Short mmCIF file of N, CA and C in Angstrom, two decimals:
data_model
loop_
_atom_site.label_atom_id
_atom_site.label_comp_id
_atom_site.label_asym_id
_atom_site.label_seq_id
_atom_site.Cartn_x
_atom_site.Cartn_y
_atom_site.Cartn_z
N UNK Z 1 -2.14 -14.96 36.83
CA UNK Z 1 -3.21 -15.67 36.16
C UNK Z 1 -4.49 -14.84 36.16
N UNK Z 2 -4.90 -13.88 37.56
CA UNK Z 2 -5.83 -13.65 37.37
C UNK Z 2 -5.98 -12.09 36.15
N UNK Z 3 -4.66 -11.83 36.18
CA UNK Z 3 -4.76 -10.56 35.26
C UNK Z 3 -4.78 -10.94 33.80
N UNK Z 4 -4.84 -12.05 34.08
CA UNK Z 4 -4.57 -12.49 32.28
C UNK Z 4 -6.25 -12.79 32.07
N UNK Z 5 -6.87 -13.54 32.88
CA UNK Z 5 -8.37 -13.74 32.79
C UNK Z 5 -8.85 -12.17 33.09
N UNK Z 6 -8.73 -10.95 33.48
CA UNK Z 6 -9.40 -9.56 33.32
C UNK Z 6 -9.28 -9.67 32.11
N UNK Z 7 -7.72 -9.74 31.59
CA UNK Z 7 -7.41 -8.70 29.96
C UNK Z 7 -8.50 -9.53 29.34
N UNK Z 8 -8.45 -11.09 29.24
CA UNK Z 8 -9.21 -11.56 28.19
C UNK Z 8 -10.66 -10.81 28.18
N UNK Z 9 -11.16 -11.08 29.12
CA UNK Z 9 -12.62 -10.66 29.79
C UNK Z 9 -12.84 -9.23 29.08
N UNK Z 10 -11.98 -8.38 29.59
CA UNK Z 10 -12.11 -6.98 28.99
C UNK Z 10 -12.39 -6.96 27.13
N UNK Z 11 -11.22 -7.86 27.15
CA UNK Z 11 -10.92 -8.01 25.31
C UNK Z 11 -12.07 -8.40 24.63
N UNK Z 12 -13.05 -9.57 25.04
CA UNK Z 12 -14.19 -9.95 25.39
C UNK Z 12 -15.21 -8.78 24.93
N UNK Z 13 -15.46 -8.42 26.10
CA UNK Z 13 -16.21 -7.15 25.92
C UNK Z 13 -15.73 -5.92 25.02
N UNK Z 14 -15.20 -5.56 24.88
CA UNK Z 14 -15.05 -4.61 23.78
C UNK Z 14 -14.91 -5.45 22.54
N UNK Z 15 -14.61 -6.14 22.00
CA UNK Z 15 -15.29 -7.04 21.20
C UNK Z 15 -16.36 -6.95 20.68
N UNK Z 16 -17.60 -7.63 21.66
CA UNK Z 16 -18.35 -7.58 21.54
C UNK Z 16 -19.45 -6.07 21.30
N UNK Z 17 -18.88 -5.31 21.96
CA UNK Z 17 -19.17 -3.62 21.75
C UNK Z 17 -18.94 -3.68 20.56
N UNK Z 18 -17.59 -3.77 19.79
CA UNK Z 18 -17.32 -3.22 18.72
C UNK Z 18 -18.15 -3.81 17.20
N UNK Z 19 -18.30 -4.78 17.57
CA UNK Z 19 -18.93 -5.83 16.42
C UNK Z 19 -20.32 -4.88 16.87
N UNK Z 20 -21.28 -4.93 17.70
CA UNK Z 20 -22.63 -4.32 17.97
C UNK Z 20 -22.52 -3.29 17.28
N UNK Z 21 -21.62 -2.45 17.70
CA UNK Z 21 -21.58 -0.78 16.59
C UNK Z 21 -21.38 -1.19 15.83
N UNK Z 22 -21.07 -1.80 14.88
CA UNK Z 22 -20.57 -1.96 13.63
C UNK Z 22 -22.04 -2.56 12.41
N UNK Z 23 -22.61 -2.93 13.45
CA UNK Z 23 -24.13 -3.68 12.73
C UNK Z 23 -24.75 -2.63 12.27
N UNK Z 24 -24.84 -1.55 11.32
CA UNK Z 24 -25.54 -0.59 11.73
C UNK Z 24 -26.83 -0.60 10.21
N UNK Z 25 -27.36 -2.01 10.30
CA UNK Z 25 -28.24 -2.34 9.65
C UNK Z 25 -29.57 -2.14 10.72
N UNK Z 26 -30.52 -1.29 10.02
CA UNK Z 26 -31.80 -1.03 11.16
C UNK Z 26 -32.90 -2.30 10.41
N UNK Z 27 -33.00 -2.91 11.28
CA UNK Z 27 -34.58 -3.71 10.87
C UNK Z 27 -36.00 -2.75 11.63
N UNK Z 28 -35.88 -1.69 11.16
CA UNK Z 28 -37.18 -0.68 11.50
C UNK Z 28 -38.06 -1.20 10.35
N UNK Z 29 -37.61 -1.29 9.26
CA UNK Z 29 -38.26 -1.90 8.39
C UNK Z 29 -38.66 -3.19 7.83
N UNK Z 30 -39.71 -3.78 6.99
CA UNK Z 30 -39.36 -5.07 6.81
C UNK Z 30 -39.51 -5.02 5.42
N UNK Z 31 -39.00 -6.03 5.06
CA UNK Z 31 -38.57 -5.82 3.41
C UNK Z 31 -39.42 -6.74 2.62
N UNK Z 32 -40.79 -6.28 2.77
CA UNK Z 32 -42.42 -6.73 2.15
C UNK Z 32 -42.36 -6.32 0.82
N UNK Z 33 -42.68 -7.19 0.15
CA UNK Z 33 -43.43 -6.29 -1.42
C UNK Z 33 -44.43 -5.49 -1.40
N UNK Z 34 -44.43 -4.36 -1.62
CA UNK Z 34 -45.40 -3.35 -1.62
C UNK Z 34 -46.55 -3.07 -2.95
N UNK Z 35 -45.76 -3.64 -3.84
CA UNK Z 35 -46.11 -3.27 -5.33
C UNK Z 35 -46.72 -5.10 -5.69
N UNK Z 36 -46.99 -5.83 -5.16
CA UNK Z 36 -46.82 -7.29 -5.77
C UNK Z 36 -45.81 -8.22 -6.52
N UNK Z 37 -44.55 -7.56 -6.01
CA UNK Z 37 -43.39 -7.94 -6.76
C UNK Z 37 -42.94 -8.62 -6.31
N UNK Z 38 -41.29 -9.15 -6.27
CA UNK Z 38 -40.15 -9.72 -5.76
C UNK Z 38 -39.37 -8.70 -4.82
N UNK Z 39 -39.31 -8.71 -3.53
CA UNK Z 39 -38.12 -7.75 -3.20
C UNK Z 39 -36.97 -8.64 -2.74
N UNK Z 40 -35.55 -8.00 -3.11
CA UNK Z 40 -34.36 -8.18 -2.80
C UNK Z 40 -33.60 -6.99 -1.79
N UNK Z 41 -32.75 -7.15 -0.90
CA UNK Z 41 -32.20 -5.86 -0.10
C UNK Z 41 -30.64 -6.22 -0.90
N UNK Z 42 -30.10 -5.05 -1.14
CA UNK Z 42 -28.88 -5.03 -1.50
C UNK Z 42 -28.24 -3.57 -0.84
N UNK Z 43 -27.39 -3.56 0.09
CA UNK Z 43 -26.77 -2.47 0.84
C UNK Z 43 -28.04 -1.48 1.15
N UNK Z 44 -28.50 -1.75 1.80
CA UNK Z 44 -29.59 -1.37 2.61
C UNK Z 44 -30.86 -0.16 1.19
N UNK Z 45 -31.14 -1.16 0.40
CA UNK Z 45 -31.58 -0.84 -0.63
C UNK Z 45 -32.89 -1.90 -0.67
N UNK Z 46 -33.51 -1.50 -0.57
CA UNK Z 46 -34.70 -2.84 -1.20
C UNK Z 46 -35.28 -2.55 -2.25
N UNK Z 47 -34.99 -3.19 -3.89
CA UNK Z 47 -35.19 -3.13 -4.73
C UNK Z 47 -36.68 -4.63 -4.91
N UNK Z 48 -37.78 -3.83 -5.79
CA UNK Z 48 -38.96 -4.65 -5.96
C UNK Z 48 -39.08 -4.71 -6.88
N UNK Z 49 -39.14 -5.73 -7.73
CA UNK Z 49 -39.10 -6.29 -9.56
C UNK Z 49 -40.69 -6.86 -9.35
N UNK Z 50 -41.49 -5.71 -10.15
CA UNK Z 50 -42.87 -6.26 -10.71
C UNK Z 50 -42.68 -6.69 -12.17
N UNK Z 51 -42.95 -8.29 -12.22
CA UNK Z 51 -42.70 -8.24 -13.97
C UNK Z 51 -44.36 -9.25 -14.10
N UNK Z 52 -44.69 -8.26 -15.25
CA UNK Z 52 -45.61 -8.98 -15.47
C UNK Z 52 -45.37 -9.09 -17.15
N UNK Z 53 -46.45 -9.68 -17.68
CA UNK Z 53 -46.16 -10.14 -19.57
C UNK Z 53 -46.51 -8.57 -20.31
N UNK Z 54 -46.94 -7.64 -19.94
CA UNK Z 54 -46.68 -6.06 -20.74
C UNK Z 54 -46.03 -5.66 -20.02
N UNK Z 55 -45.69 -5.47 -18.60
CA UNK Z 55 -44.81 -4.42 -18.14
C UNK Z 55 -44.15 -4.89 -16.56
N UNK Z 56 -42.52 -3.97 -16.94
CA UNK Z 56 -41.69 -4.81 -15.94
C UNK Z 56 -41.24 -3.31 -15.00
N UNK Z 57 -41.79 -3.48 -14.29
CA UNK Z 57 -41.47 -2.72 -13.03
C UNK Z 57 -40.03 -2.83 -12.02
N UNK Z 58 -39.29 -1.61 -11.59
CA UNK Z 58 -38.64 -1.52 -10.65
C UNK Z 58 -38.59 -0.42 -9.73
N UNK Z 59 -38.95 -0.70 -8.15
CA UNK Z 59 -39.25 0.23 -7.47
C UNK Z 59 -38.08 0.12 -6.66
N UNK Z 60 -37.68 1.41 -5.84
CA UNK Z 60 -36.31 1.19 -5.14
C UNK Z 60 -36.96 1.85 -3.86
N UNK Z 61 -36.16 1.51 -2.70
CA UNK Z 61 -36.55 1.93 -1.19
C UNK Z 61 -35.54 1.78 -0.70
N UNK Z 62 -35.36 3.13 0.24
CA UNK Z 62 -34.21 3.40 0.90
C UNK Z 62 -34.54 3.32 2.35
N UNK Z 63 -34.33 2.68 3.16
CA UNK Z 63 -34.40 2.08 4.87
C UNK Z 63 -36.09 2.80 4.04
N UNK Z 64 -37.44 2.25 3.87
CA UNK Z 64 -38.59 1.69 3.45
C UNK Z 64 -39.14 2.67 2.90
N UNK Z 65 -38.41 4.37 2.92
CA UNK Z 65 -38.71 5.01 1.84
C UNK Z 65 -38.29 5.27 1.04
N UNK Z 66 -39.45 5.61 -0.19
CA UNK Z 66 -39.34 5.61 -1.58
C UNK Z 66 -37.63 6.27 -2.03
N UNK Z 67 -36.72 5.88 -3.53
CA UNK Z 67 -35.52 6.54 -3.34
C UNK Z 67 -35.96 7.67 -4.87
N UNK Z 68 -35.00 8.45 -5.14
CA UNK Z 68 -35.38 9.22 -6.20
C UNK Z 68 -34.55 8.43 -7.22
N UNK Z 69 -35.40 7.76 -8.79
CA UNK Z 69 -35.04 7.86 -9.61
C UNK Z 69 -34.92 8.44 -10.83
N UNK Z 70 -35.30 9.52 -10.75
CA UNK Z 70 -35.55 10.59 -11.77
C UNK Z 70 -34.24 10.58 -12.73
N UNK Z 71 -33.26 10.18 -12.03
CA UNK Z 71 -31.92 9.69 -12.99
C UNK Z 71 -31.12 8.77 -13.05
N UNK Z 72 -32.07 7.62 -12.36
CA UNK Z 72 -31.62 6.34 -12.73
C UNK Z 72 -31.73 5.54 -13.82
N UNK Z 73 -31.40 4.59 -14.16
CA UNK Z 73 -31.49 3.49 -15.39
C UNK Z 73 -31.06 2.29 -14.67
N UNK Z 74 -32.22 0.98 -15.53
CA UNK Z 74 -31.38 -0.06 -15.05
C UNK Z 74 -31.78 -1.13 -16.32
N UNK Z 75 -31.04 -2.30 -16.75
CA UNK Z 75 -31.49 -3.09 -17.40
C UNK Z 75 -31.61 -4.35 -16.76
N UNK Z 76 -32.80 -4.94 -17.38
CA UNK Z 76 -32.83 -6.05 -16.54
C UNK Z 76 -32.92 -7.21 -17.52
N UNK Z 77 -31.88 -8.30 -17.45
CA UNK Z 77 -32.15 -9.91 -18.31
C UNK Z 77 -33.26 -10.89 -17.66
N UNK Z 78 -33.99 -11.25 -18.57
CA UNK Z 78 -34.82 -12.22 -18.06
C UNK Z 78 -34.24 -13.60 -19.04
N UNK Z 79 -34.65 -14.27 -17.72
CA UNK Z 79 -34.20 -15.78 -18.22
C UNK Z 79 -35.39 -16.71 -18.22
N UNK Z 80 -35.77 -16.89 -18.75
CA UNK Z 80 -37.25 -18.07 -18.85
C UNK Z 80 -36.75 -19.26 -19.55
N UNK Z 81 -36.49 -20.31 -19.09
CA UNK Z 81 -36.09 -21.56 -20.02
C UNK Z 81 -34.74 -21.20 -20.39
N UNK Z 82 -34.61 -21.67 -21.36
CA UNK Z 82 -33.65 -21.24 -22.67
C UNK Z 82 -33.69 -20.10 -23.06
N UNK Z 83 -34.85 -18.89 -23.45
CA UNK Z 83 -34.84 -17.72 -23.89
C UNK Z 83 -34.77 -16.90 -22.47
N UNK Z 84 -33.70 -15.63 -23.07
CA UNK Z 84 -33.11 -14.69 -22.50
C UNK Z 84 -33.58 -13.45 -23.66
N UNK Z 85 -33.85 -12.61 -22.43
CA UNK Z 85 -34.75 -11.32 -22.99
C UNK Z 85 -33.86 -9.63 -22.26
N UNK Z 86 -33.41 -8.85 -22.78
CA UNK Z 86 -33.21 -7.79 -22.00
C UNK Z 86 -34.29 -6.67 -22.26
N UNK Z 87 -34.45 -6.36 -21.31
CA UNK Z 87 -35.06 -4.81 -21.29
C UNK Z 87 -34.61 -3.32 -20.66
N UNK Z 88 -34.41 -2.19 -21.29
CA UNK Z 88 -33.65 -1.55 -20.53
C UNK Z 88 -35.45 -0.71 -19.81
N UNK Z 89 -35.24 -0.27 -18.70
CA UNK Z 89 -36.19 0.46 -17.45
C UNK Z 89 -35.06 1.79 -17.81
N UNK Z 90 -36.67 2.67 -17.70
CA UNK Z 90 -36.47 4.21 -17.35
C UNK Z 90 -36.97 4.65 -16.61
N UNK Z 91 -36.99 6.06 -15.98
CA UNK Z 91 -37.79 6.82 -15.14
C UNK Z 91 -39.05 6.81 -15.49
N UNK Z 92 -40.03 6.44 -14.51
CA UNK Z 92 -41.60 6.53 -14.79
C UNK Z 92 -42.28 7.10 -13.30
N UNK Z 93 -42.14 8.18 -12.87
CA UNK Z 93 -42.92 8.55 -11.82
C UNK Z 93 -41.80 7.98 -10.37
N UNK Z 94 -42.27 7.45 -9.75
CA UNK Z 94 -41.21 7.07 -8.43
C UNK Z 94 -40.52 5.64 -8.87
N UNK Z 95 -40.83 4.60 -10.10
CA UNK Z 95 -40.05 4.05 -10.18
C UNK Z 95 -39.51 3.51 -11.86
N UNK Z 96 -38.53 2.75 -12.15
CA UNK Z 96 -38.23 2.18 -13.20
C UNK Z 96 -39.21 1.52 -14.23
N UNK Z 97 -38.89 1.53 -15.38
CA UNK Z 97 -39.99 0.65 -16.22
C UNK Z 97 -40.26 0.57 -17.51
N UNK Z 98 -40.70 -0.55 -17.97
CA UNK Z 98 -40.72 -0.50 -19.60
C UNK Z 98 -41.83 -1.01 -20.12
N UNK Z 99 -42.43 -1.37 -20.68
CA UNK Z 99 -43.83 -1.51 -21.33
C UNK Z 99 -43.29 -2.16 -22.73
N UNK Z 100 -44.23 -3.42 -22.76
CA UNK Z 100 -43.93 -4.36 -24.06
C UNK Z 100 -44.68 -5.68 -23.99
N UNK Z 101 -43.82 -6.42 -24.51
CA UNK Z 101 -44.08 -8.02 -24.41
C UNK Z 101 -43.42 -9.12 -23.93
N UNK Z 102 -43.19 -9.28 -22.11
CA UNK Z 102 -42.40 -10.14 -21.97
C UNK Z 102 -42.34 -11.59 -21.36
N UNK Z 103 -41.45 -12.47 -21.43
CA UNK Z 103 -42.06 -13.90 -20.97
C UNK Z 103 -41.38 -13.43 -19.95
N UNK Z 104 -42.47 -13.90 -18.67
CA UNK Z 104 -42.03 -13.83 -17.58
C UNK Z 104 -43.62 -15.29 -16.54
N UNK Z 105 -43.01 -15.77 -15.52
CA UNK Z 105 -43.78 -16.47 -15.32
C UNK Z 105 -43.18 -17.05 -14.12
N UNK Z 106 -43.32 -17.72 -12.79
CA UNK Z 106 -42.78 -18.26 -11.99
C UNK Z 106 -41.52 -19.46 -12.76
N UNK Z 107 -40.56 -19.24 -11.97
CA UNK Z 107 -39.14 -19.89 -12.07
C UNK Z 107 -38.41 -18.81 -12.88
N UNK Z 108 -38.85 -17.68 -13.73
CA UNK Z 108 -38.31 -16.85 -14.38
C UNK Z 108 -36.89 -16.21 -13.34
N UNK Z 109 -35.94 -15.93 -14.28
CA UNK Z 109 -35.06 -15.05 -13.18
C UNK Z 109 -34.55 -13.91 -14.15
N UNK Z 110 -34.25 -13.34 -12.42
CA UNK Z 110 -34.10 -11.74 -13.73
C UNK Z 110 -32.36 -11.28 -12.88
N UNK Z 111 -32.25 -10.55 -13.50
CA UNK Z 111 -30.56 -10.25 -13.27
C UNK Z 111 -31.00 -8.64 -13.75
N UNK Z 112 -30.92 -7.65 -12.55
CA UNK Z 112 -30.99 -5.97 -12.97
C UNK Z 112 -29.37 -5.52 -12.66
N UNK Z 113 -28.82 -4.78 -13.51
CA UNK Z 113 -27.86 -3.61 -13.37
C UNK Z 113 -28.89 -2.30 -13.33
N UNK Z 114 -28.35 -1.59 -11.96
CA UNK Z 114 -29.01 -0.28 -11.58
C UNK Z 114 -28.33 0.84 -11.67
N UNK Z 115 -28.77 1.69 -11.91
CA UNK Z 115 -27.24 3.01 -11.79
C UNK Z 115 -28.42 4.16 -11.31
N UNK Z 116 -27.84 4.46 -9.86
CA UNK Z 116 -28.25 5.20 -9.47
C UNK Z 116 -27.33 6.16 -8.79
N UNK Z 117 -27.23 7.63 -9.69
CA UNK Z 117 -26.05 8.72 -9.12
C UNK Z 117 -24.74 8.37 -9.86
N UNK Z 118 -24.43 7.08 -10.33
CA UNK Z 118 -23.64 6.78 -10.83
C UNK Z 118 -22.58 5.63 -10.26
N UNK Z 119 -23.58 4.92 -9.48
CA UNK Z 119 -22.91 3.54 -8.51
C UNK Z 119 -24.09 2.81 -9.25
N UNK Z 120 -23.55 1.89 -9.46
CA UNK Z 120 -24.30 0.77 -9.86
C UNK Z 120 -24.20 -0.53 -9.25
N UNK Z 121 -25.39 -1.10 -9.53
CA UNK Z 121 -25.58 -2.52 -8.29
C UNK Z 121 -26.15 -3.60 -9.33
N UNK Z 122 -25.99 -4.23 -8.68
CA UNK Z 122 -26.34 -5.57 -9.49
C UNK Z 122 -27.27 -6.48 -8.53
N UNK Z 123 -28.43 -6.77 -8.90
CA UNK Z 123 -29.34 -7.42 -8.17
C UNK Z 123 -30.19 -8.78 -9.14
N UNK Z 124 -30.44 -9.75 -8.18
CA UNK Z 124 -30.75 -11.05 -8.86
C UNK Z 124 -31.84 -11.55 -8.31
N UNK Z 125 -32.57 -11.58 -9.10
CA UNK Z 125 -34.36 -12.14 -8.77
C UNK Z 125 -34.85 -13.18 -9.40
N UNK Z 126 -35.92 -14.01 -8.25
CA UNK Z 126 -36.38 -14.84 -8.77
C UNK Z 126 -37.68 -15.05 -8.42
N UNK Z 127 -38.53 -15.23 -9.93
CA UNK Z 127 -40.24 -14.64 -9.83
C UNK Z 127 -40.71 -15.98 -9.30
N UNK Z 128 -41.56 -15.69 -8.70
CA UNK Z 128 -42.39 -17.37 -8.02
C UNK Z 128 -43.88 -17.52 -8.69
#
């Protein structure tokens, strides 16, 4: 009996070891809007959607620094009410972006496809 209560015990603990290594999400960072946006974390990505009514921003951060999009693209749907709007974002300096006319306003939601390197993510926001 009592070797059966070690194994568990042991089993127990390495267990618990193994799940700990396995977390290997760092909260060194905190995942603040920097830009006045929305941020979302998606695989240790924190993507920030500035949308305002001329221009819709996307900034990307990798564990809280800046990532390179110099060859990314992403489009993003906005949903306001009933009307649905796409815009495709290009490279603009360190982040995504397009310049125009868009409805955007608290309860708005936005839905981005990102392609960055050639993995793409899918991220879902909602403006307050």
């Amino acid at each position: 009996m009592k070797t059966q209560a070690l194994l568990a015990s042991l089993a127990l603990t390495l267990a618990s070891t193994a799940f700990a290594a396995g977390d290997k999400h760092d909260h060194a960072h905190e995942h603040k809007p920097l830009h006045g946006g929305v941020v979302v974390e998606i695989k240790d990505i924190d993507y920030e959607l500035v949308a305002k009514p001329t221009v819709i921003q996307l900034h990307l951060r990798d564990h809280g620094k800046p990532a390179d999009v110099s060859k990314a693209t992403a489009k993003v749907t906005l949903l306001s009410g009933t009307e649905k709007q796409e815009v495709e974002l290009k490279p603009a300096g360190d982040k995504l972006e397009a310049t125009g006319s868009f409805k955007v306003g608290a309860g708005t939601k936005a839905v981005a496809v990102v392609s960055v390197a050639g993995k793409a993510s899918t991220v879902r926001f909602s403006i307050k």
